[in-house]
Amino acid sequence: MDIPVRPVVAGLLVIGLTAAVLTKARAGGDDYFPPVKDKPTVDECGSCHMAFPPAMLPAASWRRMMVELDDHFGDNASLDPQTAAHVTRYLVDNAADAGGRRYGRKLMKGVAAGASPQRITELPKWVREHDEVSRSEWQHKDVGSKANCPACHVDANDGYFEDD
Ligand code: HEC
Ligand code: HEC
């Protein structure tokens, strides 16, 4: 396998991922999640990390997250009430169990109705999709966090999380 030769293989940045993982990634399904187009949401939710597609979490998750922004994974991501209301509406309207159902349905497998998980990276289906990524790959200096999707999915900001 010519793994380290090309910087990008099948839409995944090669960071020394194992041959097995890359082979599987190439054969992957069609995982498209409409990217955030709403300007205030891109501005406010895309500054510390990528603006995660709303179809990756259910509406209850976004509602809960948006009222707990003063302690957002240890950061203060608070917004003025007007902006918060706007962003909440956008996220909820396009959530995995609302307008984004068509795209988010698969990722919701194993998530109980009404549950409000706060991490995409802890959804059972997400964990399963990534079970071949090793600890050293997660800890690679160019990755650093599971939430750093674009480190591996080079087209993540356009909504593409696989090869074609
Ligand atoms: C001040 C910086 C900051 C801002 C602004 C911010 N976040 Fe975050 N967010 C974080 C940090 C830090 C984490 C934890 C990242 C990690 O685990 O690597 C996080 C994690 C997340 C996660 C979970 C990622 C996972 O592991 O699946 C979601 C979802 C999320 N943020 C959504 C939002 C939304 C929606 C907004 C806008 C309302 C927002 N964030 C704004 C800092 C921020
Ligand atoms: C360390 C690199 C890495 C990071 C970081 C990463 N992924 Fe992945 N992801 C992969 C690999 C490799 C696969 C292919 C796994 C397979 O097919 O077995 C994958 C598969 C997926 C799939 C399934 C694609 C398909 O074709 O079925 C989705 C959806 C996905 N990732 C979303 C995300 C999201 C969202 C994030 C950030 C919250 C993320 N990934 C972060 C490496 C990564």
PDB file of C-alpha atoms and ligand atoms in Angstrom, residues 40-41 43-52 57 62 65-66 69 72-79 87 91 117-123 126 144-149, ligand 1:
ATOM      1  CA  PRO A  40     -24.786  33.757  12.686  1.00  0.00           C
ATOM      2  CA  THR A  41     -24.428  30.024  13.374  1.00  0.00           C
ATOM      3  CA  ASP A  43     -19.854  32.841  13.075  1.00  0.00           C
ATOM      4  CA  GLU A  44     -20.750  31.822  16.628  1.00  0.00           C
ATOM      5  CA  CYS A  45     -20.368  28.045  16.414  1.00  0.00           C
ATOM      6  CA  GLY A  46     -17.509  27.745  13.958  1.00  0.00           C
ATOM      7  CA  SER A  47     -14.833  29.816  15.668  1.00  0.00           C
ATOM      8  CA  CYS A  48     -13.439  27.289  18.181  1.00  0.00           C
ATOM      9  CA  HIS A  49     -14.120  24.148  16.125  1.00  0.00           C
ATOM     10  CA  MET A  50     -15.891  23.388  12.852  1.00  0.00           C
ATOM     11  CA  ALA A  51     -19.562  24.356  12.810  1.00  0.00           C
ATOM     12  CA  PHE A  52     -21.001  20.875  13.285  1.00  0.00           C
ATOM     13  CA  LEU A  57     -27.653  15.620  16.861  1.00  0.00           C
ATOM     14  CA  TRP A  62     -29.283  21.402  20.641  1.00  0.00           C
ATOM     15  CA  MET A  65     -26.627  22.786  24.661  1.00  0.00           C
ATOM     16  CA  MET A  66     -27.941  26.246  23.855  1.00  0.00           C
ATOM     17  CA  LEU A  69     -23.441  27.697  26.778  1.00  0.00           C
ATOM     18  CA  HIS A  72     -19.774  24.543  27.161  1.00  0.00           C
ATOM     19  CA  PHE A  73     -17.266  21.688  27.558  1.00  0.00           C
ATOM     20  CA  GLY A  74     -15.389  23.891  30.012  1.00  0.00           C
ATOM     21  CA  ASP A  75     -15.557  27.009  27.823  1.00  0.00           C
ATOM     22  CA  ASN A  76     -17.842  29.991  28.067  1.00  0.00           C
ATOM     23  CA  ALA A  77     -19.594  30.191  24.685  1.00  0.00           C
ATOM     24  CA  SER A  78     -22.469  32.413  25.838  1.00  0.00           C
ATOM     25  CA  LEU A  79     -24.398  34.482  23.320  1.00  0.00           C
ATOM     26  CA  VAL A  87     -29.024  29.928  16.442  1.00  0.00           C
ATOM     27  CA  LEU A  91     -30.076  24.052  14.893  1.00  0.00           C
ATOM     28  CA  PRO A 117     -26.536  13.581  23.953  1.00  0.00           C
ATOM     29  CA  GLN A 118     -24.091  16.477  23.888  1.00  0.00           C
ATOM     30  CA  ARG A 119     -21.300  14.878  21.886  1.00  0.00           C
ATOM     31  CA  ILE A 120     -21.508  13.622  18.316  1.00  0.00           C
ATOM     32  CA  THR A 121     -18.328  11.717  19.124  1.00  0.00           C
ATOM     33  CA  GLU A 122     -20.151   9.688  21.792  1.00  0.00           C
ATOM     34  CA  LEU A 123     -23.103   8.602  19.634  1.00  0.00           C
ATOM     35  CA  TRP A 126     -20.196   7.393  15.489  1.00  0.00           C
ATOM     36  CA  GLY A 144      -5.568  16.152  18.948  1.00  0.00           C
ATOM     37  CA  SER A 145      -9.304  15.628  19.496  1.00  0.00           C
ATOM     38  CA  LYS A 146     -12.035  13.396  18.153  1.00  0.00           C
ATOM     39  CA  ALA A 147     -14.037  16.570  17.561  1.00  0.00           C
ATOM     40  CA  ASN A 148     -11.444  17.774  15.046  1.00  0.00           C
ATOM     41  CA  CYS A 149     -13.297  16.189  12.126  1.00  0.00           C
TER      42      CYS A 149
HETATM   43  C1  HEC B   1     -15.257  29.445  22.993  1.00  0.00           C
HETATM   44  C2  HEC B   1     -15.071  28.302  22.128  1.00  0.00           C
HETATM   45  C3  HEC B   1     -16.338  27.577  21.646  1.00  0.00           C
HETATM   46  C4  HEC B   1     -17.424  28.120  21.004  1.00  0.00           C
HETATM   47  C5  HEC B   1     -17.670  29.560  20.634  1.00  0.00           C
HETATM   48  C6  HEC B   1     -18.298  26.997  20.710  1.00  0.00           C
HETATM   49  N1  HEC B   1     -17.748  25.819  21.138  1.00  0.00           N
HETATM   50 FE1  HEC B   1     -18.527  23.973  20.886  1.00  0.00          FE
HETATM   51  N2  HEC B   1     -16.940  23.171  21.856  1.00  0.00           N
HETATM   52  C7  HEC B   1     -15.897  23.886  22.413  1.00  0.00           C
HETATM   53  C8  HEC B   1     -14.985  22.969  23.046  1.00  0.00           C
HETATM   54  C9  HEC B   1     -13.698  23.333  23.770  1.00  0.00           C
HETATM   55  C10 HEC B   1     -15.505  21.672  22.843  1.00  0.00           C
HETATM   56  C11 HEC B   1     -14.878  20.358  23.247  1.00  0.00           C
HETATM   57  C12 HEC B   1     -13.965  19.979  22.078  1.00  0.00           C
HETATM   58  C13 HEC B   1     -13.196  18.695  22.241  1.00  0.00           C
HETATM   59  O1  HEC B   1     -13.616  17.785  22.952  1.00  0.00           O
HETATM   60  O2  HEC B   1     -12.154  18.590  21.573  1.00  0.00           O
HETATM   61  C14 HEC B   1     -16.733  21.844  22.084  1.00  0.00           C
HETATM   62  C15 HEC B   1     -17.532  20.793  21.666  1.00  0.00           C
HETATM   63  C16 HEC B   1     -18.719  20.923  20.976  1.00  0.00           C
HETATM   64  C17 HEC B   1     -19.555  19.820  20.563  1.00  0.00           C
HETATM   65  C18 HEC B   1     -19.285  18.345  20.809  1.00  0.00           C
HETATM   66  C19 HEC B   1     -18.248  17.800  19.827  1.00  0.00           C
HETATM   67  C20 HEC B   1     -18.124  16.297  19.968  1.00  0.00           C
HETATM   68  O3  HEC B   1     -17.203  15.838  20.664  1.00  0.00           O
HETATM   69  O4  HEC B   1     -18.957  15.599  19.378  1.00  0.00           O
HETATM   70  C21 HEC B   1     -20.634  20.351  19.921  1.00  0.00           C
HETATM   71  C22 HEC B   1     -21.775  19.586  19.289  1.00  0.00           C
HETATM   72  C23 HEC B   1     -20.468  21.780  19.943  1.00  0.00           C
HETATM   73  N3  HEC B   1     -19.286  22.097  20.581  1.00  0.00           N
HETATM   74  C24 HEC B   1     -21.368  22.689  19.409  1.00  0.00           C
HETATM   75  C25 HEC B   1     -21.234  24.068  19.490  1.00  0.00           C
HETATM   76  C26 HEC B   1     -22.252  25.015  19.081  1.00  0.00           C
HETATM   77  C27 HEC B   1     -23.607  24.637  18.554  1.00  0.00           C
HETATM   78  C28 HEC B   1     -21.732  26.263  19.258  1.00  0.00           C
HETATM   79  C29 HEC B   1     -22.398  27.593  18.984  1.00  0.00           C
HETATM   80  C30 HEC B   1     -23.563  27.872  19.791  1.00  0.00           C
HETATM   81  C31 HEC B   1     -20.395  26.092  19.814  1.00  0.00           C
HETATM   82  N4  HEC B   1     -20.139  24.755  19.940  1.00  0.00           N
HETATM   83  C32 HEC B   1     -19.533  27.134  20.108  1.00  0.00           C
HETATM   84  C33 HEC B   1     -15.706  25.238  22.336  1.00  0.00           C
HETATM   85  C34 HEC B   1     -16.554  26.139  21.740  1.00  0.00           C
END
